[in-house]
Coordinates of C-alpha atoms in Angstrom, one line a residue:
X1 CA -70.2 29.6 -33.6
X2 CA -68.8 31.7 -30.7
X3 CA -68.0 28.5 -28.6
X4 CA -66.1 27.0 -31.7
X5 CA -64.3 30.5 -32.1
X6 CA -63.3 30.6 -28.6
X7 CA -62.1 26.9 -28.7
X8 CA -60.1 27.6 -31.8
X9 CA -58.5 30.7 -30.3
X10 CA -57.7 28.9 -27.1
X11 CA -56.1 25.9 -29.1
X12 CA -54.2 28.3 -31.3
X13 CA -52.7 30.2 -28.3
X14 CA -51.9 26.8 -26.7
X15 CA -50.1 25.7 -29.8
X16 CA -48.3 28.8 -30.1
X17 CA -47.0 28.7 -26.4
X18 CA -46.1 25.0 -26.6
X19 CA -44.1 25.8 -29.7
X20 CA -42.4 28.6 -28.0
X21 CA -41.7 26.8 -24.9
X22 CA -40.5 23.7 -26.9
X23 CA -38.1 26.0 -29.0
X24 CA -36.7 27.5 -25.7
X25 CA -36.4 23.9 -24.1
X26 CA -34.5 22.7 -27.4
X27 CA -32.2 25.7 -27.2
X28 CA -31.5 25.1 -23.3
X29 CA -30.9 21.5 -24.2
X30 CA -28.2 22.5 -26.9
X31 CA -26.8 24.8 -24.5
X32 CA -26.5 22.4 -21.7
X33 CA -24.9 19.5 -24.0
X34 CA -22.3 22.1 -25.3
X35 CA -21.5 23.5 -21.7
X36 CA -21.6 20.5 -19.6
X37 CA -20.6 17.7 -22.0
X38 CA -18.2 19.6 -24.3
X39 CA -16.8 22.3 -22.0
X40 CA -13.7 24.1 -22.6
X41 CA -13.9 26.6 -19.9
X42 CA -11.0 24.9 -17.8
X43 CA -8.7 24.8 -21.0
X44 CA -9.4 28.6 -21.2
X45 CA -8.6 29.5 -17.6
X46 CA -5.6 27.3 -17.6
X47 CA -4.2 29.2 -20.7
X48 CA -5.2 32.5 -19.2
X49 CA -3.6 31.7 -15.9
X50 CA -0.7 29.5 -16.6
X51 CA 0.4 31.1 -20.0
X52 CA -1.0 34.6 -20.0
X53 CA -1.0 35.6 -16.4
X54 CA -0.3 38.1 -14.9
X55 CA -2.0 40.9 -16.8
X56 CA -1.4 44.1 -15.1
X57 CA -2.9 47.1 -16.6
X58 CA -0.5 48.7 -19.4
X59 CA 1.8 45.9 -19.6
X60 CA 3.2 43.9 -22.3
X61 CA 1.8 40.8 -20.8
X62 CA -1.6 42.2 -20.7
X63 CA -1.5 43.0 -24.4
X64 CA -0.1 39.5 -25.2
X65 CA -3.0 37.9 -23.3
X66 CA -5.4 40.2 -25.3
X67 CA -4.1 39.0 -28.6
X68 CA -4.7 35.5 -27.3
X69 CA -8.3 36.0 -26.4
X70 CA -9.0 38.0 -29.8
X71 CA -7.3 35.0 -31.7
X72 CA -9.0 32.2 -29.8
X73 CA -12.5 33.9 -30.4
X74 CA -11.8 34.5 -34.1
X75 CA -11.1 31.0 -34.3
X76 CA -14.4 30.2 -32.9
X77 CA -16.0 32.0 -35.8
X78 CA -17.4 34.9 -33.9
X79 CA -19.0 37.4 -36.3
X80 CA -16.7 40.4 -34.9
X81 CA -13.7 40.5 -32.6
X82 CA -12.0 43.8 -32.0
X83 CA -9.9 45.9 -29.6
X84 CA -10.9 49.6 -28.3
X85 CA -8.2 51.7 -26.6
X86 CA -9.0 53.0 -23.1
X87 CA -6.1 54.7 -21.6
X88 CA -3.2 56.8 -23.3
X89 CA -1.1 57.3 -20.2
X90 CA -1.2 54.1 -18.3
X91 CA 2.1 52.9 -17.5
X92 CA 3.5 49.4 -17.8
X93 CA 5.5 47.9 -14.9
X94 CA 7.1 44.5 -14.7
X95 CA 9.4 42.8 -12.1
X96 CA 12.6 41.2 -13.4
X97 CA 13.9 40.2 -9.9
X98 CA 13.7 41.0 -6.2
X99 CA 14.7 39.8 -2.8
X100 CA 14.1 41.0 0.9
X101 CA 16.0 39.5 3.8
X102 CA 16.8 40.4 7.5
X103 CA 20.4 40.0 8.1
X104 CA 20.5 41.0 11.8
X105 CA 20.0 40.1 14.7
X106 CA 19.8 36.8 12.7
X107 CA 19.3 35.8 9.1
X108 CA 15.5 35.4 8.0
X109 CA 14.2 35.3 4.6
X110 CA 11.3 37.5 4.1
X111 CA 8.3 36.4 2.2
X112 CA 7.6 39.5 0.1
X113 CA 6.3 41.0 -3.3
X114 CA 6.7 44.5 -4.5
X115 CA 3.8 46.8 -4.9
X116 CA 3.1 47.8 -8.6
X117 CA 4.7 50.8 -10.2
X118 CA 7.2 51.4 -7.6
X119 CA 10.6 52.5 -8.4
X120 CA 13.6 50.0 -8.8
X121 CA 16.1 50.0 -6.0
X122 CA 19.1 50.6 -8.2
X123 CA 21.1 47.7 -6.7
X124 CA 21.2 46.1 -3.3
X125 CA 20.2 48.3 -0.4
X126 CA 20.9 47.8 3.3
X127 CA 19.7 49.6 6.4
X128 CA 18.2 49.6 9.7
X129 CA 14.4 49.1 10.2
X130 CA 12.4 51.7 11.8
X131 CA 8.6 51.5 12.6
X132 CA 6.1 54.1 11.6
X133 CA 2.6 53.1 12.7
X134 CA 0.5 55.7 10.6
X135 CA 0.8 58.7 8.5
X136 CA -2.8 59.9 9.0
X137 CA -1.2 63.1 10.7
X138 CA 1.5 64.0 8.4
X139 CA 2.5 67.1 10.6
X140 CA 3.0 64.6 13.4
X141 CA 5.0 62.2 11.3
X142 CA 7.2 65.1 10.1
X143 CA 7.8 66.3 13.7
X144 CA 8.7 62.9 14.9
X145 CA 10.8 61.6 12.1
X146 CA 12.4 64.7 10.2
X147 CA 16.3 64.2 10.0
X148 CA 16.1 60.5 11.3
X149 CA 15.1 58.5 8.2
X150 CA 18.2 58.7 5.8
X151 CA 19.4 55.2 4.9
X152 CA 16.5 53.5 6.8
X153 CA 13.8 51.1 5.7
X154 CA 10.4 51.8 7.0
X155 CA 8.1 49.1 8.7
X156 CA 4.7 50.6 8.1
X157 CA 1.4 50.0 9.8
X158 CA 0.1 48.1 12.6
X159 CA 1.2 44.4 13.4
X160 CA -1.5 42.0 12.2
X161 CA -3.4 40.3 15.1
X162 CA -2.6 36.6 16.1
X163 CA -4.9 34.4 14.1
X164 CA -5.2 30.6 14.9
X165 CA -7.2 29.7 11.9
X166 CA -10.2 28.5 13.9
X167 CA -12.6 29.7 11.0
X168 CA -12.3 27.8 7.7
X169 CA -10.6 29.8 4.8
X170 CA -13.1 28.6 2.1
X171 CA -16.9 28.9 2.4
X172 CA -20.1 28.4 0.4
X173 CA -23.0 30.6 1.2
X174 CA -25.3 29.1 3.8
X175 CA -29.0 28.5 3.3
X176 CA -29.6 31.1 5.8
X177 CA -27.6 33.8 4.0
X178 CA -29.4 32.9 0.8
X179 CA -32.9 33.2 2.4
X180 CA -31.9 36.6 3.9
X181 CA -30.8 37.9 0.7
X182 CA -34.0 36.7 -1.1
X183 CA -36.2 38.4 1.5
X184 CA -34.2 41.7 1.5
X185 CA -36.5 44.7 0.5
X186 CA -33.5 47.4 0.3
X187 CA -30.7 47.6 -2.2
X188 CA -28.1 48.8 0.4
X189 CA -28.2 48.8 4.1
X190 CA -27.8 45.4 5.4
X191 CA -26.3 43.2 2.5
X192 CA -26.5 39.5 3.3
X193 CA -24.0 38.1 0.9
X194 CA -21.7 41.0 0.2
X195 CA -19.8 43.6 2.0
X196 CA -19.5 45.7 -1.1
X197 CA -23.1 47.0 -0.9
X198 CA -22.9 50.7 -1.0
X199 CA -24.5 53.9 -1.5
X200 CA -22.7 55.3 -4.4
X201 CA -25.3 57.0 -6.7
X202 CA -23.0 58.1 -9.5
X203 CA -19.8 57.6 -11.4
X204 CA -18.6 61.0 -10.4
X205 CA -18.8 59.6 -6.8
X206 CA -16.9 56.5 -7.5
X207 CA -14.2 58.6 -9.5
X208 CA -13.8 60.9 -6.3
X209 CA -13.6 57.9 -4.2
X210 CA -11.0 56.0 -6.4
X211 CA -9.0 59.2 -6.8
X212 CA -8.8 59.8 -3.2
X213 CA -7.7 56.3 -2.6
X214 CA -5.1 56.5 -5.2
X215 CA -3.5 59.7 -3.8
X216 CA -3.7 58.5 -0.2
X217 CA -0.1 57.8 0.1
X218 CA 1.5 60.4 -2.1
X219 CA 2.4 62.8 0.7
X220 CA 3.9 60.3 3.0
X221 CA 6.0 58.8 -0.1
X222 CA 7.3 62.3 -1.0
X223 CA 8.3 62.8 2.7
X224 CA 10.3 59.6 2.9
X225 CA 12.1 60.2 -0.4
X226 CA 13.0 63.9 0.8
X227 CA 14.3 62.3 4.1
X228 CA 16.6 59.9 2.2
X229 CA 14.8 56.7 3.3
X230 CA 15.5 53.6 1.2
X231 CA 12.2 51.5 1.1
X232 CA 9.0 50.4 2.7
X233 CA 7.7 47.1 4.1
X234 CA 3.9 46.8 4.9
X235 CA 1.5 43.8 5.3
X236 CA -2.1 42.9 5.2
X237 CA -3.5 40.5 8.0
X238 CA -4.1 37.5 5.6
X239 CA -3.1 34.2 7.3
X240 CA -1.3 31.9 6.8
X241 CA 1.6 33.7 5.1
X242 CA -0.5 35.3 2.3
X243 CA 1.1 38.3 0.7
X244 CA -1.2 41.0 -0.5
X245 CA 0.6 43.6 -2.9
X246 CA -2.5 45.1 -4.0
X247 CA -1.6 48.8 -5.4
X248 CA 0.1 51.1 -5.4
X249 CA -2.0 53.3 -7.8
X250 CA 0.4 55.7 -9.2
X251 CA 0.0 54.0 -12.6
X252 CA -0.3 57.3 -14.9
X253 CA 2.7 58.7 -16.4
X254 CA 2.2 61.9 -14.5
X255 CA 2.2 60.3 -11.3
X256 CA 5.1 60.5 -8.9
X257 CA 6.3 56.8 -8.4
X258 CA 6.9 55.6 -4.9
X259 CA 10.3 54.2 -3.6
X260 CA 10.6 50.5 -3.4
X261 CA 7.6 49.3 -1.4
X262 CA 7.1 45.5 -0.6
X263 CA 4.1 43.7 0.9
X264 CA 5.4 41.0 3.2
X265 CA 3.8 38.0 5.1
X266 CA 2.0 39.1 8.1
X267 CA 4.1 36.6 10.3
X268 CA 7.3 38.3 9.2
X269 CA 5.9 41.7 9.9
X270 CA 4.9 40.4 13.4
X271 CA 8.5 39.3 14.2
X272 CA 10.0 42.4 12.9
X273 CA 7.7 44.5 15.1
X274 CA 8.3 42.5 18.2
X275 CA 12.2 43.0 17.6
X276 CA 11.7 46.7 17.4
X277 CA 9.6 46.7 20.6
X278 CA 12.4 45.0 22.5
X279 CA 14.7 47.8 21.2
X280 CA 16.5 45.4 18.8
X281 CA 17.1 46.9 15.4
X282 CA 16.6 44.6 12.4
X283 CA 18.9 45.2 9.5
X284 CA 17.1 44.8 6.3
X285 CA 18.8 44.0 2.8
X286 CA 16.8 44.2 -0.4
X287 CA 17.0 44.8 -4.1
X288 CA 14.1 45.5 -6.6
X289 CA 14.9 45.3 -10.5
X290 CA 11.6 46.6 -12.0
X291 CA 10.8 48.3 -15.4
X292 CA 8.5 51.2 -16.0
X293 CA 7.4 51.9 -19.6
X294 CA 4.7 53.5 -21.6
X295 CA 3.0 51.8 -24.5
X296 CA -0.5 53.2 -25.0
X297 CA -1.3 50.4 -27.5
X298 CA -1.2 47.9 -24.5
X299 CA -4.5 49.5 -22.8
X300 CA -7.2 47.8 -24.8
X301 CA -10.7 46.4 -24.0
X302 CA -11.6 43.2 -26.0
X303 CA -15.0 42.8 -27.5
X304 CA -16.7 40.0 -29.4
X305 CA -20.0 39.7 -30.9
X306 CA -22.5 37.3 -32.4
X307 CA -24.7 39.1 -34.6
X308 CA -28.3 39.1 -34.2
X309 CA -30.6 37.1 -36.7
X310 CA -33.8 39.0 -36.4
X311 CA -34.0 42.1 -38.8
X312 CA -35.8 44.4 -36.4
X313 CA -33.9 43.3 -33.3
X314 CA -30.4 42.7 -34.5
X315 CA -29.3 46.3 -33.7
X316 CA -30.1 45.7 -30.1
X317 CA -27.4 44.2 -27.9
X318 CA -27.2 41.9 -24.9
X319 CA -23.9 42.6 -23.2
X320 CA -21.7 40.4 -20.9
X321 CA -18.5 41.0 -19.4
X322 CA -15.6 40.7 -16.9
X323 CA -12.4 42.5 -16.3
X324 CA -9.4 40.9 -18.0
X325 CA -6.6 42.8 -16.0
X326 CA -5.2 41.5 -12.8
X327 CA -2.6 42.3 -10.2
X328 CA 0.8 41.2 -10.7
X329 CA 2.1 39.0 -7.8
X330 CA 0.3 35.7 -9.2
X331 CA -1.4 34.6 -12.4
X332 CA -4.9 36.3 -11.9
X333 CA -6.8 33.1 -11.8
X334 CA -9.7 34.1 -9.7
X335 CA -9.6 37.7 -10.2
X336 CA -10.5 37.7 -12.7
X337 CA -9.2 35.0 -15.0
X338 CA -12.2 33.0 -14.0
X339 CA -14.7 35.4 -15.0
X340 CA -13.0 36.2 -18.4
X341 CA -12.8 32.5 -19.2
X342 CA -16.5 32.0 -18.2
X343 CA -17.6 34.9 -20.5
X344 CA -15.5 33.7 -23.3
X345 CA -16.9 30.2 -22.8
X346 CA -20.6 31.6 -22.9
X347 CA -19.7 33.0 -26.4
X348 CA -18.3 29.7 -27.5
X349 CA -21.3 27.8 -26.3
X350 CA -23.9 29.9 -28.1
X351 CA -22.0 29.9 -31.4
X352 CA -21.0 26.1 -31.2
X353 CA -24.6 25.4 -30.3
X354 CA -25.8 26.7 -33.7
X355 CA -28.2 28.9 -32.1
X356 CA -29.1 32.3 -33.9
X357 CA -30.4 34.8 -31.3
X358 CA -32.6 37.5 -32.3
X359 CA -30.5 40.2 -30.7
X360 CA -26.7 40.8 -31.0
X361 CA -24.8 39.4 -28.0
X362 CA -21.7 41.5 -27.3
X363 CA -18.8 40.3 -24.8
X364 CA -16.3 42.8 -23.5
X365 CA -13.1 41.9 -21.5
X366 CA -12.4 45.0 -19.6
X367 CA -8.9 46.4 -18.8
X368 CA -8.0 48.7 -15.9
X369 CA -10.9 47.6 -13.7
X370 CA -8.4 47.3 -10.8
X371 CA -7.6 51.1 -11.3
X372 CA -11.0 52.3 -10.8
X373 CA -13.0 50.6 -13.7
X374 CA -11.4 52.9 -16.3
X375 CA -11.7 50.4 -19.2
X376 CA -15.6 50.2 -18.9
X377 CA -15.8 53.8 -18.0
X378 CA -13.9 54.8 -21.1
X379 CA -16.2 52.5 -23.3
X380 CA -19.2 54.0 -21.6
X381 CA -18.1 57.6 -22.1
X382 CA -17.3 56.8 -25.8
X383 CA -20.5 54.9 -26.6
X384 CA -23.1 56.4 -24.2
X385 CA -22.1 60.0 -23.4
X386 CA -19.9 61.9 -21.0
X387 CA -20.6 61.2 -17.4
X388 CA -21.4 64.9 -16.4
X389 CA -23.5 65.5 -19.2
X390 CA -27.4 64.9 -19.1
X391 CA -27.8 64.0 -23.0
X392 CA -27.1 60.4 -23.7
X393 CA -26.2 58.7 -27.2
X394 CA -28.9 56.7 -28.9
X395 CA -26.8 53.6 -28.3
X396 CA -27.7 53.6 -24.6
X397 CA -31.3 52.6 -25.7
X398 CA -30.1 49.8 -27.8
X399 CA -28.6 47.9 -24.8
X400 CA -31.1 45.5 -23.3
X401 CA -28.8 44.3 -20.2
X402 CA -25.3 44.0 -19.1
X403 CA -24.3 41.0 -16.9
X404 CA -21.0 40.8 -15.2
X405 CA -18.9 38.5 -13.4
X406 CA -16.3 39.4 -11.0
X407 CA -16.4 37.7 -7.6
X408 CA -13.9 34.9 -8.0
X409 CA -14.3 31.5 -9.2
X410 CA -17.0 30.2 -7.0
X411 CA -20.4 29.0 -8.4
X412 CA -23.2 31.2 -9.5
X413 CA -25.9 31.3 -6.9
X414 CA -28.0 34.0 -8.4
X415 CA -28.1 37.7 -9.5
X416 CA -27.9 41.2 -7.5
X417 CA -30.8 43.1 -9.0
X418 CA -29.2 46.4 -8.3
X419 CA -32.5 47.7 -6.9
X420 CA -34.3 47.0 -10.5
X421 CA -37.4 45.1 -9.0
X422 CA -39.0 44.9 -12.6
X423 CA -36.6 42.3 -13.8
X424 CA -37.3 39.9 -10.9
X425 CA -40.1 37.9 -12.6
X426 CA -38.5 37.9 -16.0
X427 CA -35.1 36.2 -14.3
X428 CA -37.2 34.0 -12.0
X429 CA -38.8 32.4 -15.3
X430 CA -35.4 32.2 -17.1
X431 CA -33.3 30.7 -14.3
X432 CA -36.2 28.2 -13.4
X433 CA -34.9 25.2 -15.6
X434 CA -31.5 25.6 -13.5
X435 CA -33.2 25.6 -10.1
X436 CA -31.7 22.1 -9.5
X437 CA -28.3 23.7 -9.5
X438 CA -29.2 26.4 -6.8
X439 CA -28.2 29.4 -9.2
X440 CA -31.7 31.2 -9.0
X441 CA -31.3 33.5 -6.0
X442 CA -32.5 36.8 -6.8
X443 CA -32.0 39.6 -4.5
X444 CA -32.9 43.4 -4.7
X445 CA -29.6 44.3 -3.0
X446 CA -26.7 45.7 -5.1
X447 CA -22.9 45.3 -5.0
X448 CA -20.4 48.0 -5.8
X449 CA -16.8 48.4 -7.1
X450 CA -16.9 46.5 -10.3
X451 CA -17.7 47.1 -13.9
X452 CA -21.5 46.5 -13.9
X453 CA -22.1 49.7 -11.9
X454 CA -20.9 51.8 -14.9
X455 CA -23.7 50.5 -16.9
X456 CA -26.1 51.0 -14.1
X457 CA -25.3 54.6 -13.8
X458 CA -26.3 55.1 -17.5
X459 CA -29.7 53.5 -16.8
X460 CA -28.7 50.3 -18.6
X461 CA -29.8 47.3 -16.6
X462 CA -26.5 46.3 -15.2
X463 CA -26.2 43.2 -12.9
X464 CA -23.5 41.4 -11.1
X465 CA -23.7 37.7 -10.7
X466 CA -23.9 36.1 -7.1
X467 CA -21.1 33.8 -6.4
X468 CA -20.1 31.5 -3.7
X469 CA -17.2 33.2 -1.8
X470 CA -14.9 30.0 -1.6
X471 CA -11.6 31.4 -0.5
X472 CA -11.7 34.6 -2.5
X473 CA -11.6 36.9 0.4
X474 CA -9.4 34.8 2.5
X475 CA -6.6 33.6 0.3
X476 CA -6.8 34.7 -3.4
X477 CA -8.1 38.3 -3.7
X478 CA -5.2 40.4 -4.9
X479 CA -2.7 38.0 -3.4
X480 CA 0.4 36.0 -4.5
X481 CA -2.0 32.7 -4.3
X482 CA -4.4 34.0 -6.9
X483 CA -3.7 30.8 -9.2
X484 CA -5.3 28.0 -10.9
X485 CA -5.4 25.7 -8.0
X486 CA -8.1 27.7 -6.6
X487 CA -10.4 27.4 -9.3
X488 CA -13.1 24.4 -9.1
X489 CA -13.9 22.9 -12.6
X490 CA -17.6 22.2 -11.8
X491 CA -18.1 25.8 -10.7
X492 CA -17.0 27.2 -13.8
X493 CA -18.8 24.9 -16.0
X494 CA -22.1 25.7 -14.1
X495 CA -21.5 29.4 -14.4
X496 CA -20.6 29.3 -18.1
X497 CA -23.6 27.1 -19.0
X498 CA -26.2 29.0 -16.9
X499 CA -25.1 32.3 -18.0
X500 CA -25.1 31.2 -21.8
X501 CA -28.7 30.2 -21.3
X502 CA -29.7 33.4 -19.5
X503 CA -28.2 35.5 -22.2
X504 CA -29.8 33.6 -24.9
X505 CA -33.2 34.0 -23.4
X506 CA -32.7 37.8 -23.0
X507 CA -31.8 38.1 -26.3
X508 CA -34.9 36.2 -27.6
X509 CA -37.4 38.5 -25.5
X510 CA -39.9 40.5 -27.5
X511 CA -39.0 43.6 -25.5
X512 CA -35.6 44.8 -24.0
X513 CA -35.5 44.3 -20.2
X514 CA -37.2 47.1 -18.2
X515 CA -35.0 49.8 -16.9
X516 CA -34.6 50.7 -13.1
X517 CA -37.4 53.3 -11.9

């Protein structure tokens, strides 16, 4: 009798396991069919890039794109799509036209783009160019330049070093890098994959760092205005000819706006500096027609939900997200139109597959990430509690996990575990069906400076997706070349399909994912 009972129990457990396994397999098959054979992700990124980019924080362009995303997801039949405001004093800023030229000693068209939130030039301005290497010591700058800058344009910073482009501009992670990341035993010191591994323990630290960074130029800008300077030219050493107008950060209504400030191509910077070194004074002609305005209604996070089907678990949430805002000099395709399109496609795949996840799946497209994660942080403060208070709202305990995508358009290679060792075996099992796509690298390492760390701060399991870098850091990140041509279709399809499968499986778990110790 005992033997037969053991046999029946074993058979029952086996049948139960097989049925569960078969259910998961069937669900993943539906996800794969929808994600690989019926993909819409490139349609989404094409619209988001070519029709609804750029999406600078606070602008009409951002809000128009947000309305498109909301309407698109409503048309897919999402159970809920809505906006939440995150900023009342974020200024909109848009360029109408601009031009930068050298007229003496010979004509040269200067490849340039204005930094955001700078003042218009009030017509064409013409003046001699002078070079100021650094303003780290403002007392020294004032001593050297007081009374000498009226009517002048400033060439600001060091000349970019010569670059013969022997190194490739686009890369995938090597097998060595992936193995090193897998073997890492510490979240921060020696990150094999990402230079953004940091030791930021709290969001207060992050807010202090961002605020200090935002205000780093203010004293120098004020001095130049007082002295009667006309404008500023600067460069970032991205070759060949890449323009990098990331910033400024004077986006709040109360911030003093800088004078016209242009990022220029490094090769143009090099020539101008060499002329000055030879005591030949370039004459610069420029104009900037730009508009500053305040419309608080433009600053919204976009949220969409698929309501959970389990009566006991539907109040719990699996969250995914990406930042929706971009810089202004291109269409924001890789930063972060790609992440936004992927997360929208994840929601479409799950809905179109007819699957009924036990938990609610909520997607967020964040605004203001480029200004210090102000969109996701405002959401967290509203839903989870104030940063500096120890008490937390009950909603914190309802979130099983948050997955974020914000490292360009490269293929997913795995997940940064953000120091949470307890989730490793869970993710290993969930990603195993996709091992053939090389997406199952798990590293204890963390990465900072994007929206997942807000959730990590609130002790919600928050994770960033590992992605092949491609040309993100060499060509497209915050540059005038952040365009659709650098978004590979296969990578986008893999990302959306694998994340959809991962999110669905998390939503089906009996328990929420374990918190970091």
